[in-house]
Amino acid sequence: MDHNRIRNRTFFILAVVIACVLGLTGFPKNVTQLKANLASRIQLGLDLKGGTHMVLQVHVDDAVQVTTDQALERLRDEMATRSISYGSIERKGISSILINGVPDEKSGDLDALVAQQFSSWTLQRVPGQLTARMVNMKVSEVNTIRNQALDQARETIRRRVDALGLVGPEVADYGQGDFELVIQLPGVSDATRVRNIIQATAMLELKIVRGGPYSARETALSSFGGVLPPGTELIPGSPDSSSSATTGGQVFYLLNQVAAVTGRDLTGAQPASGRNGQPSVNFTLSRDGAVRFGEVTSKNIGKQLAIVLDNRVVSAPVIQSQITDSGEITGSFTPQQTSDLALMLRSGALPASITYLNENTVGPSLGADSIRAGIVACVVGFLAVIIFMLVYYRGAGINADVALVLNLVILMAALAYFGAVLTLPGIAGVILTVGMGVDSNVLIFERIREELRHGKAAGAAVAAGFEHAFRTIIDTHVTTVAAAAILFAFGTGPIRGFAVTLTIGLIANLFTSVYVSRTIFDYVLTRRQKGEALSV
């Protein structure tokens, strides 16, 4: 027997054990810290820890409507550039644009414009109206925008939830209806705050103020004879402290329709303190955004710049000098509101509005009961297995028990290192792993017994037993891991947790039942007296 090989294997196994123990416990200074480390490194899922379960629907048609509005503005500009006259142009529904009053001699020019500049749209005559044309978005494009809006909403919500520092959150397709998402937030105590952060669109625009503030919309319209100047819009907002034009705490600003910069130009946003110590948000712009912002602010020094968030003016400071790559958002914010606003701006705006369809809070008592029942089941089952292996396989039973204990230690340490979430199905995966470990040891031990009954020496019987059982163990483990991979690919939440736990457990089982167990057998054989029977 090669003693050096056994020694090297032993050192390797000890290194794995030490790494696993440190992964679970860290370097605790006392028992209290040891318990805290164990509790913090094993992340529990929603079914064990309690928390919030939400189902929401993404109104993806909002994104289609925004695309149609943008196309309408482009169409209006291009028609003006090509001198295509018309009477009126307006959006119909969420994906159509109606153009009235197009002269017959300009009909060909409009056909060419749509064909060249709007490849995702079709142009049709309106039955019964000779000068009316309908521009419709293609169905394939509508479906593409809807799917992209859902993907973008899922990623934006995931970034916002992750930025809150929650442990083990899950954002996935619900699969029960159209464009619905399910969100699971283990351990969330302030569900209202999380819901508000998720639901906020957080669309930021910086626009030059053309007039106001006005105390009411009607007041603003009367100032311009009932018709707003071209390229402007009225946006509600909060009054400045110096303004007396207030009605119920709301005023209206006349702003440029086109924003100087938007949230898409932001590269960062952080909560800060303003000049008077008031909570504010500092932001930085991309290179292109900084160039555009610098040009706009340099031409409008002395004018107000409206900070518009979700179509509402939160403040309108005066531009004192040219501003390029950074700025500050001020308003009547609390420190937590500035922190949430900075988080939402960093995560990006939602492409569409959302509606909460269902929200359930899982009580902590349910999680505590589940944990207690799961732990009791694991401990009782594990002790029964250990006792059985000792009674049935005698000395070799100790070998099997060491492999099983080490299997669990490696499994839990891997969950801690990877940040995986342990759920009730995950506990089922742990129990199944124990069963697979016992099965592997039984296969090996029974093969060794067969070889001994055939008259082989102990060393040869052990070698033959491991060789013959190894193929069967590999087959069972590979097929089970393949099934777990399918569960992980198509499952969500607890199902994925089960797949992860089972896969890690099976890999650990291969290491312990084959590598560790064989090393222990080899060590026992080197210590065995000549003619002494192998206890198996």
mmCIF file of N, CA, C and O in Angstrom, residues 144-202:
data_model
loop_
_atom_site.group_PDB
_atom_site.id
_atom_site.type_symbol
_atom_site.label_atom_id
_atom_site.label_comp_id
_atom_site.label_asym_id
_atom_site.label_seq_id
_atom_site.Cartn_x
_atom_site.Cartn_y
_atom_site.Cartn_z
ATOM 1 N N THR A 144 -42.973 42.311 -30.090
ATOM 2 C CA THR A 144 -41.575 42.489 -29.674
ATOM 3 C C THR A 144 -41.459 43.532 -28.565
ATOM 4 O O THR A 144 -40.763 43.323 -27.565
ATOM 5 N N ILE A 145 -42.152 44.657 -28.737
ATOM 6 C CA ILE A 145 -42.090 45.714 -27.719
ATOM 7 C C ILE A 145 -42.679 45.220 -26.393
ATOM 8 O O ILE A 145 -42.138 45.497 -25.319
ATOM 9 N N ARG A 146 -43.767 44.463 -26.467
ATOM 10 C CA ARG A 146 -44.376 43.943 -25.233
ATOM 11 C C ARG A 146 -43.412 43.012 -24.495
ATOM 12 O O ARG A 146 -43.234 43.114 -23.272
ATOM 13 N N ASN A 147 -42.794 42.092 -25.235
ATOM 14 C CA ASN A 147 -41.857 41.160 -24.594
ATOM 15 C C ASN A 147 -40.641 41.881 -24.035
ATOM 16 O O ASN A 147 -40.143 41.549 -22.951
ATOM 17 N N GLN A 148 -40.131 42.864 -24.799
ATOM 18 C CA GLN A 148 -38.981 43.636 -24.308
ATOM 19 C C GLN A 148 -39.355 44.429 -23.057
ATOM 20 O O GLN A 148 -38.538 44.550 -22.134
ATOM 21 N N ALA A 149 -40.554 44.963 -23.019
ATOM 22 C CA ALA A 149 -40.996 45.721 -21.836
ATOM 23 C C ALA A 149 -41.049 44.812 -20.613
ATOM 24 O O ALA A 149 -40.658 45.210 -19.503
ATOM 25 N N LEU A 150 -41.540 43.580 -20.808
ATOM 26 C CA LEU A 150 -41.594 42.641 -19.680
ATOM 27 C C LEU A 150 -40.185 42.296 -19.200
ATOM 28 O O LEU A 150 -39.915 42.283 -17.988
ATOM 29 N N ASP A 151 -39.271 42.029 -20.140
ATOM 30 C CA ASP A 151 -37.888 41.707 -19.766
ATOM 31 C C ASP A 151 -37.237 42.880 -19.030
ATOM 32 O O ASP A 151 -36.556 42.687 -18.007
ATOM 33 N N GLN A 152 -37.441 44.088 -19.561
ATOM 34 C CA GLN A 152 -36.837 45.266 -18.930
ATOM 35 C C GLN A 152 -37.432 45.517 -17.550
ATOM 36 O O GLN A 152 -36.708 45.875 -16.607
ATOM 37 N N ALA A 153 -38.743 45.321 -17.413
ATOM 38 C CA ALA A 153 -39.382 45.505 -16.106
ATOM 39 C C ALA A 153 -38.843 44.495 -15.105
ATOM 40 O O ALA A 153 -38.568 44.838 -13.945
ATOM 41 N N ARG A 154 -38.672 43.228 -15.548
ATOM 42 C CA ARG A 154 -38.149 42.202 -14.645
ATOM 43 C C ARG A 154 -36.740 42.550 -14.172
ATOM 44 O O ARG A 154 -36.440 42.461 -12.974
ATOM 45 N N GLU A 155 -35.901 43.004 -15.093
ATOM 46 C CA GLU A 155 -34.531 43.342 -14.714
ATOM 47 C C GLU A 155 -34.478 44.594 -13.837
ATOM 48 O O GLU A 155 -33.674 44.677 -12.901
ATOM 49 N N THR A 156 -35.314 45.582 -14.139
ATOM 50 C CA THR A 156 -35.331 46.802 -13.322
ATOM 51 C C THR A 156 -35.785 46.486 -11.896
ATOM 52 O O THR A 156 -35.177 46.948 -10.917
ATOM 53 N N ILE A 157 -36.837 45.684 -11.774
ATOM 54 C CA ILE A 157 -37.313 45.309 -10.436
ATOM 55 C C ILE A 157 -36.254 44.502 -9.712
ATOM 56 O O ILE A 157 -36.024 44.688 -8.504
ATOM 57 N N ARG A 158 -35.576 43.609 -10.431
ATOM 58 C CA ARG A 158 -34.532 42.803 -9.791
ATOM 59 C C ARG A 158 -33.409 43.709 -9.265
ATOM 60 O O ARG A 158 -32.911 43.517 -8.151
ATOM 61 N N ARG A 159 -33.007 44.725 -10.065
ATOM 62 C CA ARG A 159 -31.955 45.635 -9.606
ATOM 63 C C ARG A 159 -32.401 46.415 -8.377
ATOM 64 O O ARG A 159 -31.627 46.634 -7.445
ATOM 65 N N ARG A 160 -33.650 46.847 -8.377
ATOM 66 C CA ARG A 160 -34.137 47.609 -7.223
ATOM 67 C C ARG A 160 -34.193 46.740 -5.969
ATOM 68 O O ARG A 160 -33.814 47.180 -4.884
ATOM 69 N N VAL A 161 -34.645 45.513 -6.116
ATOM 70 C CA VAL A 161 -34.729 44.617 -4.960
ATOM 71 C C VAL A 161 -33.333 44.266 -4.464
ATOM 72 O O VAL A 161 -33.063 44.268 -3.254
ATOM 73 N N ASP A 162 -32.426 43.995 -5.403
ATOM 74 C CA ASP A 162 -31.050 43.666 -5.008
ATOM 75 C C ASP A 162 -30.390 44.843 -4.288
ATOM 76 O O ASP A 162 -29.632 44.655 -3.334
ATOM 77 N N ALA A 163 -30.677 46.069 -4.768
ATOM 78 C CA ALA A 163 -30.063 47.251 -4.157
ATOM 79 C C ALA A 163 -30.548 47.489 -2.733
ATOM 80 O O ALA A 163 -29.894 48.201 -1.969
ATOM 81 N N LEU A 164 -31.678 46.899 -2.376
ATOM 82 C CA LEU A 164 -32.178 47.042 -1.001
ATOM 83 C C LEU A 164 -31.407 46.173 -0.021
ATOM 84 O O LEU A 164 -31.588 46.288 1.193
ATOM 85 N N GLY A 165 -30.556 45.285 -0.563
ATOM 86 C CA GLY A 165 -29.761 44.431 0.313
ATOM 87 C C GLY A 165 -30.532 43.272 0.893
ATOM 88 O O GLY A 165 -30.124 42.704 1.916
ATOM 89 N N LEU A 166 -31.643 42.889 0.261
ATOM 90 C CA LEU A 166 -32.420 41.770 0.757
ATOM 91 C C LEU A 166 -31.698 40.458 0.479
ATOM 92 O O LEU A 166 -30.959 40.333 -0.500
ATOM 93 N N VAL A 167 -31.911 39.483 1.346
ATOM 94 C CA VAL A 167 -31.261 38.177 1.217
ATOM 95 C C VAL A 167 -32.209 37.205 0.527
ATOM 96 O O VAL A 167 -33.329 36.994 0.970
ATOM 97 N N GLY A 168 -31.750 36.640 -0.591
ATOM 98 C CA GLY A 168 -32.510 35.606 -1.274
ATOM 99 C C GLY A 168 -33.785 36.063 -1.949
ATOM 100 O O GLY A 168 -34.758 35.306 -1.982
ATOM 101 N N PRO A 169 -33.853 37.292 -2.538
ATOM 102 C CA PRO A 169 -35.084 37.677 -3.239
ATOM 103 C C PRO A 169 -35.217 36.910 -4.549
ATOM 104 O O PRO A 169 -34.229 36.489 -5.140
ATOM 105 N N GLU A 170 -36.453 36.769 -5.008
ATOM 106 C CA GLU A 170 -36.711 36.040 -6.249
ATOM 107 C C GLU A 170 -37.669 36.862 -7.100
ATOM 108 O O GLU A 170 -38.735 37.282 -6.640
ATOM 109 N N VAL A 171 -37.280 37.140 -8.344
ATOM 110 C CA VAL A 171 -38.138 37.836 -9.306
ATOM 111 C C VAL A 171 -38.187 36.966 -10.551
ATOM 112 O O VAL A 171 -37.157 36.717 -11.183
ATOM 113 N N ALA A 172 -39.367 36.476 -10.900
ATOM 114 C CA ALA A 172 -39.471 35.549 -12.025
ATOM 115 C C ALA A 172 -40.836 35.683 -12.678
ATOM 116 O O ALA A 172 -41.759 36.297 -12.128
ATOM 117 N N ASP A 173 -40.950 35.116 -13.887
ATOM 118 C CA ASP A 173 -42.252 35.088 -14.564
ATOM 119 C C ASP A 173 -43.223 34.240 -13.746
ATOM 120 O O ASP A 173 -42.863 33.165 -13.249
ATOM 121 N N TYR A 174 -44.463 34.705 -13.661
ATOM 122 C CA TYR A 174 -45.444 33.998 -12.850
ATOM 123 C C TYR A 174 -45.989 32.783 -13.583
ATOM 124 O O TYR A 174 -46.225 31.738 -12.999
ATOM 125 N N GLY A 175 -46.207 32.948 -14.889
ATOM 126 C CA GLY A 175 -46.643 31.817 -15.689
ATOM 127 C C GLY A 175 -48.113 31.497 -15.574
ATOM 128 O O GLY A 175 -48.595 30.531 -16.169
ATOM 129 N N GLN A 176 -48.893 32.281 -14.810
ATOM 130 C CA GLN A 176 -50.321 32.020 -14.665
ATOM 131 C C GLN A 176 -51.165 32.965 -15.515
ATOM 132 O O GLN A 176 -52.357 32.759 -15.671
ATOM 133 N N GLY A 177 -50.568 34.013 -16.039
ATOM 134 C CA GLY A 177 -51.303 34.981 -16.850
ATOM 135 C C GLY A 177 -50.340 35.721 -17.754
ATOM 136 O O GLY A 177 -49.136 35.463 -17.762
ATOM 137 N N ASP A 178 -50.891 36.642 -18.554
ATOM 138 C CA ASP A 178 -50.059 37.380 -19.495
ATOM 139 C C ASP A 178 -49.274 38.476 -18.779
ATOM 140 O O ASP A 178 -49.844 39.275 -18.043
ATOM 141 N N PHE A 179 -47.970 38.494 -19.027
ATOM 142 C CA PHE A 179 -47.086 39.548 -18.553
ATOM 143 C C PHE A 179 -47.201 39.759 -17.038
ATOM 144 O O PHE A 179 -47.383 40.878 -16.553
ATOM 145 N N GLU A 180 -47.136 38.680 -16.300
ATOM 146 C CA GLU A 180 -47.192 38.737 -14.839
ATOM 147 C C GLU A 180 -45.873 38.241 -14.244
ATOM 148 O O GLU A 180 -45.247 37.322 -14.774
ATOM 149 N N LEU A 181 -45.492 38.860 -13.143
ATOM 150 C CA LEU A 181 -44.259 38.499 -12.449
ATOM 151 C C LEU A 181 -44.585 38.133 -11.006
ATOM 152 O O LEU A 181 -45.530 38.676 -10.417
ATOM 153 N N VAL A 182 -43.789 37.221 -10.449
ATOM 154 C CA VAL A 182 -43.919 36.870 -9.042
ATOM 155 C C VAL A 182 -42.644 37.315 -8.323
ATOM 156 O O VAL A 182 -41.534 37.132 -8.833
ATOM 157 N N ILE A 183 -42.821 37.946 -7.173
ATOM 158 C CA ILE A 183 -41.692 38.450 -6.391
ATOM 159 C C ILE A 183 -41.783 37.859 -4.990
ATOM 160 O O ILE A 183 -42.819 37.983 -4.331
ATOM 161 N N GLN A 184 -40.710 37.225 -4.547
ATOM 162 C CA GLN A 184 -40.659 36.667 -3.201
ATOM 163 C C GLN A 184 -39.531 37.357 -2.436
ATOM 164 O O GLN A 184 -38.384 37.377 -2.898
ATOM 165 N N LEU A 185 -39.867 37.919 -1.288
ATOM 166 C CA LEU A 185 -38.913 38.708 -0.508
ATOM 167 C C LEU A 185 -38.815 38.129 0.900
ATOM 168 O O LEU A 185 -39.568 38.519 1.796
ATOM 169 N N PRO A 186 -37.901 37.183 1.130
ATOM 170 C CA PRO A 186 -37.762 36.581 2.465
ATOM 171 C C PRO A 186 -37.333 37.625 3.496
ATOM 172 O O PRO A 186 -36.428 38.433 3.240
ATOM 173 N N GLY A 187 -37.981 37.616 4.648
ATOM 174 C CA GLY A 187 -37.549 38.457 5.756
ATOM 175 C C GLY A 187 -37.912 39.916 5.650
ATOM 176 O O GLY A 187 -37.443 40.714 6.458
ATOM 177 N N VAL A 188 -38.741 40.307 4.666
ATOM 178 C CA VAL A 188 -39.094 41.721 4.508
ATOM 179 C C VAL A 188 -40.120 42.113 5.560
ATOM 180 O O VAL A 188 -41.186 41.508 5.650
ATOM 181 N N SER A 189 -39.787 43.133 6.364
ATOM 182 C CA SER A 189 -40.699 43.601 7.400
ATOM 183 C C SER A 189 -41.449 44.851 6.966
ATOM 184 O O SER A 189 -42.523 45.141 7.479
ATOM 185 N N ASP A 190 -40.861 45.634 6.034
ATOM 186 C CA ASP A 190 -41.494 46.859 5.565
ATOM 187 C C ASP A 190 -41.918 46.657 4.114
ATOM 188 O O ASP A 190 -41.314 47.197 3.184
ATOM 189 N N ALA A 191 -42.975 45.878 3.928
ATOM 190 C CA ALA A 191 -43.415 45.549 2.568
ATOM 191 C C ALA A 191 -43.929 46.771 1.827
ATOM 192 O O ALA A 191 -43.795 46.861 0.608
ATOM 193 N N THR A 192 -44.493 47.738 2.550
ATOM 194 C CA THR A 192 -45.036 48.931 1.897
ATOM 195 C C THR A 192 -43.926 49.722 1.217
ATOM 196 O O THR A 192 -44.070 50.171 0.070
ATOM 197 N N ARG A 193 -42.796 49.875 1.905
ATOM 198 C CA ARG A 193 -41.682 50.617 1.312
ATOM 199 C C ARG A 193 -41.167 49.907 0.063
ATOM 200 O O ARG A 193 -40.922 50.534 -0.969
ATOM 201 N N VAL A 194 -41.003 48.585 0.148
ATOM 202 C CA VAL A 194 -40.511 47.838 -1.005
ATOM 203 C C VAL A 194 -41.494 47.948 -2.159
ATOM 204 O O VAL A 194 -41.103 48.133 -3.318
ATOM 205 N N ARG A 195 -42.787 47.861 -1.854
ATOM 206 C CA ARG A 195 -43.802 47.953 -2.909
ATOM 207 C C ARG A 195 -43.752 49.311 -3.591
ATOM 208 O O ARG A 195 -43.831 49.408 -4.820
ATOM 209 N N ASN A 196 -43.590 50.377 -2.810
ATOM 210 C CA ASN A 196 -43.522 51.715 -3.405
ATOM 211 C C ASN A 196 -42.287 51.873 -4.289
ATOM 212 O O ASN A 196 -42.334 52.513 -5.345
ATOM 213 N N ILE A 197 -41.171 51.308 -3.837
ATOM 214 C CA ILE A 197 -39.942 51.408 -4.636
ATOM 215 C C ILE A 197 -40.094 50.633 -5.941
ATOM 216 O O ILE A 197 -39.685 51.095 -7.013
ATOM 217 N N ILE A 198 -40.694 49.456 -5.861
ATOM 218 C CA ILE A 198 -40.859 48.649 -7.079
ATOM 219 C C ILE A 198 -41.822 49.328 -8.037
ATOM 220 O O ILE A 198 -41.609 49.354 -9.256
ATOM 221 N N GLN A 199 -42.888 49.918 -7.493
ATOM 222 C CA GLN A 199 -43.961 50.435 -8.338
ATOM 223 C C GLN A 199 -43.608 51.769 -8.992
ATOM 224 O O GLN A 199 -44.152 52.097 -10.052
ATOM 225 N N ALA A 200 -42.696 52.541 -8.386
ATOM 226 C CA ALA A 200 -42.365 53.852 -8.929
ATOM 227 C C ALA A 200 -41.729 53.713 -10.303
ATOM 228 O O ALA A 200 -40.848 52.881 -10.510
ATOM 229 N N THR A 201 -42.184 54.524 -11.241
ATOM 230 C CA THR A 201 -41.594 54.475 -12.581
ATOM 231 C C THR A 201 -40.203 55.061 -12.578
ATOM 232 O O THR A 201 -39.281 54.564 -13.217
ATOM 233 N N ALA A 202 -40.018 56.198 -11.810
ATOM 234 C CA ALA A 202 -38.703 56.843 -11.672
ATOM 235 C C ALA A 202 -38.173 57.342 -12.997
ATOM 236 O O ALA A 202 -37.008 57.160 -13.328
#
